[in-house]
Every structure is written in structure tokens, then in C-alpha cells.
Amino acid sequence: MSVPTDLFRIFPNIAYVRLVEVNLQVLVTDAFKYCKSMTTIYLHGNNFPKIPAGFAQTCSNIQELTFYNNNVQSIDANAFKGLTSLGKLWIQWEKI
């Protein structure tokens, strides 16, 4: 299961997303491309083996991002590119 690229198209002003423990397995590039007002994304407790480059590159307002308890084994070099407001990044308990 993955977050479809256009899932948030109808919610361009959404600021907070909590997709916790819903068995997501793939985080596609540009998953949050329509969420330019996003400040918080909680994705912990899923099963993402990889954090891809550019998954939230259009979300420069993100301040908090959680990935812990996801079985993350790799993070692409530019995974957090464009997240210039990021203040809290939670990735503990991973096999990176």
C-alpha cells in the first residue's frame, strides 16, 4: 500500500497529516506535491523500507516529520531536499 501521488490534490491547504500504523509500504516521489501548506507529517509505525529522494520537496513549510518504527533501511541522498523549515525529524529505531 502506498500514498498515491494525487491523494491530497483536493486539499491544497492541508497543514497536518497523520498516516500512522496503516501498513503503508511505499512512499512515492512527490507523494505530497500538492501540500504546499503542510507543516506536520506523521508517518511512523508503517513499513517503509526506504525514504526516497524528493518525496516532499514541494513542502518547504514542514516543521515536523516522523518516520520511526518503519523498518527504514535506506534514505536517498536528497530525501529531505527543500525542507528548509524542518525543525524536528524523528527516525529512531531504524536499521539504517
Tab-separated table of N, CA and C in Angstrom:
chain	number	residue	atom	x	y	z
A	1	MET	N	0.846	-1.165	0.000
A	1	MET	CA	0.000	0.000	0.000
A	1	MET	C	0.900	1.240	0.000
A	2	SER	N	0.486	2.282	-0.717
A	2	SER	CA	1.281	3.499	-0.796
A	2	SER	C	0.393	4.737	-0.710
A	3	VAL	N	1.028	5.879	-0.568
A	3	VAL	CA	0.329	7.159	-0.604
A	3	VAL	C	0.283	7.575	-2.076
A	4	PRO	N	-0.890	7.588	-2.698
A	4	PRO	CA	-0.980	7.964	-4.109
A	4	PRO	C	-0.514	9.404	-4.338
A	5	THR	N	0.116	9.659	-5.453
A	5	THR	CA	0.663	10.976	-5.763
A	5	THR	C	-0.386	12.072	-5.712
A	6	ASP	N	-1.603	11.811	-6.126
A	6	ASP	CA	-2.619	12.864	-6.165
A	6	ASP	C	-3.620	12.815	-5.008
A	7	LEU	N	-3.304	12.076	-3.958
A	7	LEU	CA	-4.224	11.926	-2.823
A	7	LEU	C	-4.647	13.269	-2.225
A	8	PHE	N	-3.719	14.207	-2.123
A	8	PHE	CA	-4.019	15.477	-1.462
A	8	PHE	C	-4.336	16.611	-2.436
A	9	ARG	N	-4.578	16.296	-3.676
A	9	ARG	CA	-4.874	17.315	-4.696
A	9	ARG	C	-6.065	18.185	-4.293
A	10	ILE	N	-7.094	17.600	-3.709
A	10	ILE	CA	-8.292	18.362	-3.338
A	10	ILE	C	-8.144	19.085	-1.997
A	11	PHE	N	-6.985	18.900	-1.336
A	11	PHE	CA	-6.729	19.568	-0.061
A	11	PHE	C	-5.420	20.360	-0.119
A	12	PRO	N	-5.297	21.343	-0.983
A	12	PRO	CA	-4.018	22.044	-1.144
A	12	PRO	C	-3.586	22.845	0.088
A	13	ASN	N	-4.519	23.161	0.974
A	13	ASN	CA	-4.187	23.961	2.156
A	13	ASN	C	-4.068	23.138	3.429
A	14	ILE	N	-4.071	21.829	3.295
A	14	ILE	CA	-3.952	20.970	4.475
A	14	ILE	C	-2.593	21.204	5.137
A	15	ALA	N	-2.590	21.269	6.461
A	15	ALA	CA	-1.358	21.573	7.182
A	15	ALA	C	-0.833	20.382	7.982
A	16	TYR	N	-1.681	19.405	8.261
A	16	TYR	CA	-1.315	18.307	9.159
A	16	TYR	C	-1.825	16.991	8.582
A	17	VAL	N	-0.940	16.005	8.482
A	17	VAL	CA	-1.341	14.673	8.017
A	17	VAL	C	-0.807	13.640	9.003
A	18	ARG	N	-1.675	12.734	9.388
A	18	ARG	CA	-1.294	11.649	10.295
A	18	ARG	C	-1.685	10.325	9.639
A	19	LEU	N	-0.708	9.661	9.036
A	19	LEU	CA	-0.895	8.344	8.423
A	19	LEU	C	-0.067	7.352	9.235
A	20	VAL	N	-0.538	7.047	10.424
A	20	VAL	CA	0.199	6.258	11.411
A	20	VAL	C	-0.375	4.853	11.510
A	21	GLU	N	0.511	3.860	11.450
A	21	GLU	CA	0.144	2.452	11.620
A	21	GLU	C	-0.999	2.029	10.698
A	22	VAL	N	-0.874	2.378	9.416
A	22	VAL	CA	-1.876	1.979	8.424
A	22	VAL	C	-1.280	1.055	7.366
A	23	ASN	N	-0.122	0.482	7.686
A	23	ASN	CA	0.557	-0.502	6.833
A	23	ASN	C	0.976	0.043	5.469
A	24	LEU	N	1.376	1.297	5.416
A	24	LEU	CA	1.930	1.839	4.175
A	24	LEU	C	3.296	1.210	3.953
A	25	GLN	N	3.602	0.862	2.701
A	25	GLN	CA	4.848	0.176	2.394
A	25	GLN	C	5.709	0.892	1.372
A	26	VAL	N	5.124	1.813	0.627
A	26	VAL	CA	5.863	2.530	-0.413
A	26	VAL	C	5.573	4.022	-0.276
A	27	LEU	N	6.623	4.802	-0.235
A	27	LEU	CA	6.485	6.253	-0.217
A	27	LEU	C	6.981	6.748	-1.567
A	28	VAL	N	6.048	7.152	-2.405
A	28	VAL	CA	6.412	7.547	-3.770
A	28	VAL	C	6.967	8.966	-3.813
A	29	THR	N	7.809	9.218	-4.794
A	29	THR	CA	8.315	10.567	-5.021
A	29	THR	C	7.129	11.468	-5.303
A	30	ASP	N	7.141	12.641	-4.740
A	30	ASP	CA	6.061	13.627	-4.894
A	30	ASP	C	4.751	13.207	-4.236
A	31	ALA	N	4.813	12.376	-3.226
A	31	ALA	CA	3.596	11.941	-2.537
A	31	ALA	C	2.807	13.121	-1.973
A	32	PHE	N	3.505	14.175	-1.611
A	32	PHE	CA	2.855	15.330	-1.001
A	32	PHE	C	2.993	16.586	-1.872
A	33	LYS	N	3.081	16.426	-3.173
A	33	LYS	CA	3.379	17.560	-4.050
A	33	LYS	C	2.308	18.642	-4.064
A	34	TYR	N	1.097	18.342	-3.682
A	34	TYR	CA	0.037	19.355	-3.672
A	34	TYR	C	-0.129	20.019	-2.304
A	35	CYS	N	0.710	19.676	-1.364
A	35	CYS	CA	0.565	20.149	0.015
A	35	CYS	C	1.569	21.243	0.357
A	36	LYS	N	1.453	22.359	-0.277
A	36	LYS	CA	2.419	23.438	-0.071
A	36	LYS	C	2.276	24.110	1.298
A	37	SER	N	1.142	23.917	1.982
A	37	SER	CA	0.924	24.500	3.309
A	37	SER	C	1.226	23.520	4.442
A	38	MET	N	1.628	22.316	4.097
A	38	MET	CA	1.873	21.264	5.091
A	38	MET	C	2.957	21.675	6.087
A	39	THR	N	2.677	21.499	7.387
A	39	THR	CA	3.667	21.785	8.423
A	39	THR	C	4.057	20.534	9.204
A	40	THR	N	3.184	19.526	9.225
A	40	THR	CA	3.434	18.330	10.020
A	40	THR	C	3.005	17.082	9.260
A	41	ILE	N	3.911	16.098	9.177
A	41	ILE	CA	3.584	14.807	8.573
A	41	ILE	C	4.024	13.709	9.536
A	42	TYR	N	3.069	12.915	9.997
A	42	TYR	CA	3.368	11.771	10.859
A	42	TYR	C	3.185	10.499	10.031
A	43	LEU	N	4.272	9.764	9.837
A	43	LEU	CA	4.254	8.535	9.051
A	43	LEU	C	4.819	7.351	9.839
A	44	HIS	N	4.895	7.466	11.141
A	44	HIS	CA	5.514	6.394	11.926
A	44	HIS	C	4.590	5.170	12.038
A	45	GLY	N	5.236	4.038	12.318
A	45	GLY	CA	4.507	2.800	12.516
A	45	GLY	C	4.002	2.135	11.241
A	46	ASN	N	4.616	2.419	10.117
A	46	ASN	CA	4.251	1.764	8.863
A	46	ASN	C	5.349	0.775	8.491
A	47	ASN	N	5.617	0.600	7.237
A	47	ASN	CA	6.637	-0.357	6.819
A	47	ASN	C	7.382	0.167	5.586
A	48	PHE	N	7.934	1.371	5.690
A	48	PHE	CA	8.693	1.960	4.588
A	48	PHE	C	10.143	1.489	4.663
A	49	PRO	N	10.602	0.672	3.728
A	49	PRO	CA	11.997	0.245	3.762
A	49	PRO	C	12.950	1.343	3.279
A	50	LYS	N	12.396	2.370	2.614
A	50	LYS	CA	13.236	3.404	2.011
A	50	LYS	C	12.531	4.754	2.073
A	51	ILE	N	13.322	5.814	2.305
A	51	ILE	CA	12.809	7.176	2.201
A	51	ILE	C	13.376	7.730	0.898
A	52	PRO	N	12.516	7.917	-0.114
A	52	PRO	CA	13.000	8.310	-1.442
A	52	PRO	C	13.340	9.794	-1.570
A	53	ALA	N	14.174	10.105	-2.506
A	53	ALA	CA	14.516	11.499	-2.802
A	53	ALA	C	13.275	12.232	-3.277
A	54	GLY	N	13.096	13.433	-2.781
A	54	GLY	CA	12.035	14.298	-3.268
A	54	GLY	C	10.627	13.960	-2.853
A	55	PHE	N	10.430	13.087	-1.859
A	55	PHE	CA	9.069	12.697	-1.515
A	55	PHE	C	8.222	13.873	-1.025
A	56	ALA	N	8.862	14.918	-0.496
A	56	ALA	CA	8.118	16.086	-0.004
A	56	ALA	C	8.803	17.389	-0.406
A	57	GLN	N	9.451	17.398	-1.542
A	57	GLN	CA	10.265	18.545	-1.932
A	57	GLN	C	9.484	19.837	-2.125
A	58	THR	N	8.192	19.759	-2.357
A	58	THR	CA	7.403	20.977	-2.524
A	58	THR	C	6.827	21.479	-1.202
A	59	CYS	N	7.134	20.797	-0.115
A	59	CYS	CA	6.591	21.137	1.208
A	59	CYS	C	7.619	21.882	2.053
A	60	SER	N	8.016	23.032	1.608
A	60	SER	CA	9.077	23.761	2.316
A	60	SER	C	8.653	24.252	3.696
A	61	ASN	N	7.372	24.174	4.024
A	61	ASN	CA	6.884	24.616	5.334
A	61	ASN	C	6.867	23.519	6.394
A	62	ILE	N	7.254	22.314	6.030
A	62	ILE	CA	7.227	21.216	7.010
A	62	ILE	C	8.170	21.524	8.164
A	63	GLN	N	7.622	21.435	9.372
A	63	GLN	CA	8.387	21.680	10.581
A	63	GLN	C	8.666	20.401	11.359
A	64	GLU	N	7.776	19.419	11.221
A	64	GLU	CA	7.940	18.158	11.955
A	64	GLU	C	7.587	16.983	11.054
A	65	LEU	N	8.442	15.952	11.106
A	65	LEU	CA	8.303	14.777	10.253
A	65	LEU	C	8.702	13.544	11.052
A	66	THR	N	7.824	12.544	11.093
A	66	THR	CA	8.146	11.318	11.821
A	66	THR	C	8.201	10.115	10.887
A	67	PHE	N	9.228	9.288	11.098
A	67	PHE	CA	9.396	8.042	10.346
A	67	PHE	C	9.723	6.859	11.249
A	68	TYR	N	9.764	7.027	12.541
A	68	TYR	CA	10.218	5.942	13.411
A	68	TYR	C	9.283	4.729	13.351
A	69	ASN	N	9.850	3.569	13.714
A	69	ASN	CA	9.137	2.280	13.656
A	69	ASN	C	8.609	1.959	12.256
A	70	ASN	N	9.457	2.116	11.248
A	70	ASN	CA	9.065	1.860	9.872
A	70	ASN	C	9.915	0.809	9.177
A	71	ASN	N	10.925	0.294	9.822
A	71	ASN	CA	11.833	-0.655	9.182
A	71	ASN	C	12.622	-0.002	8.044
A	72	VAL	N	12.898	1.308	8.176
A	72	VAL	CA	13.668	2.032	7.163
A	72	VAL	C	15.081	1.462	7.125
A	73	GLN	N	15.529	1.085	5.923
A	73	GLN	CA	16.864	0.534	5.755
A	73	GLN	C	17.758	1.434	4.924
A	74	SER	N	17.156	2.391	4.196
A	74	SER	CA	17.966	3.332	3.420
A	74	SER	C	17.226	4.654	3.244
A	75	ILE	N	18.022	5.704	3.090
A	75	ILE	CA	17.494	7.047	2.851
A	75	ILE	C	18.227	7.602	1.644
A	76	ASP	N	17.487	7.960	0.607
A	76	ASP	CA	18.108	8.530	-0.588
A	76	ASP	C	18.807	9.841	-0.246
A	77	ALA	N	19.839	10.150	-0.996
A	77	ALA	CA	20.680	11.322	-0.736
A	77	ALA	C	19.896	12.627	-0.626
A	78	ASN	N	18.901	12.844	-1.438
A	78	ASN	CA	18.147	14.091	-1.420
A	78	ASN	C	16.740	13.922	-0.860
A	79	ALA	N	16.573	12.989	0.063
A	79	ALA	CA	15.256	12.707	0.618
A	79	ALA	C	14.625	13.925	1.281
A	80	PHE	N	15.436	14.762	1.902
A	80	PHE	CA	14.901	15.900	2.644
A	80	PHE	C	15.184	17.237	1.956
A	81	LYS	N	15.520	17.173	0.692
A	81	LYS	CA	15.807	18.375	-0.091
A	81	LYS	C	14.563	19.269	-0.151
A	82	GLY	N	14.767	20.550	0.070
A	82	GLY	CA	13.673	21.508	0.006
A	82	GLY	C	12.927	21.713	1.305
A	83	LEU	N	13.224	20.897	2.302
A	83	LEU	CA	12.524	21.025	3.590
A	83	LEU	C	13.271	22.038	4.468
A	84	THR	N	13.234	23.272	4.060
A	84	THR	CA	14.027	24.319	4.705
A	84	THR	C	13.513	24.749	6.072
A	85	SER	N	12.280	24.403	6.420
A	85	SER	CA	11.710	24.755	7.729
A	85	SER	C	11.730	23.593	8.705
A	86	LEU	N	12.252	22.443	8.293
A	86	LEU	CA	12.232	21.245	9.139
A	86	LEU	C	13.006	21.473	10.427
A	87	GLY	N	12.319	21.315	11.552
A	87	GLY	CA	12.938	21.501	12.860
A	87	GLY	C	13.011	20.209	13.655
A	88	LYS	N	12.061	19.279	13.419
A	88	LYS	CA	12.031	18.005	14.135
A	88	LYS	C	11.908	16.863	13.132
A	89	LEU	N	12.872	15.951	13.188
A	89	LEU	CA	12.872	14.764	12.335
A	89	LEU	C	13.063	13.556	13.233
A	90	TRP	N	12.077	12.690	13.268
A	90	TRP	CA	12.104	11.514	14.136
A	90	TRP	C	12.325	10.266	13.280
A	91	ILE	N	13.517	9.658	13.402
A	91	ILE	CA	13.839	8.444	12.637
A	91	ILE	C	14.420	7.355	13.550
A	92	GLN	N	14.205	7.439	14.830
A	92	GLN	CA	14.803	6.453	15.728
A	92	GLN	C	14.239	5.051	15.519
A	93	TRP	N	14.984	4.062	15.993
A	93	TRP	CA	14.635	2.649	15.931
A	93	TRP	C	14.621	2.100	14.508
A	94	GLU	N	15.494	2.561	13.663
A	94	GLU	CA	15.577	2.084	12.291
A	94	GLU	C	16.907	1.372	12.060
A	95	LYS	N	16.990	0.582	11.000
A	95	LYS	CA	18.192	-0.200	10.674
A	95	LYS	C	18.994	0.462	9.555
A	96	ILE	N	19.201	1.730	9.672
A	96	ILE	CA	19.882	2.487	8.624
A	96	ILE	C	21.376	2.238	8.724
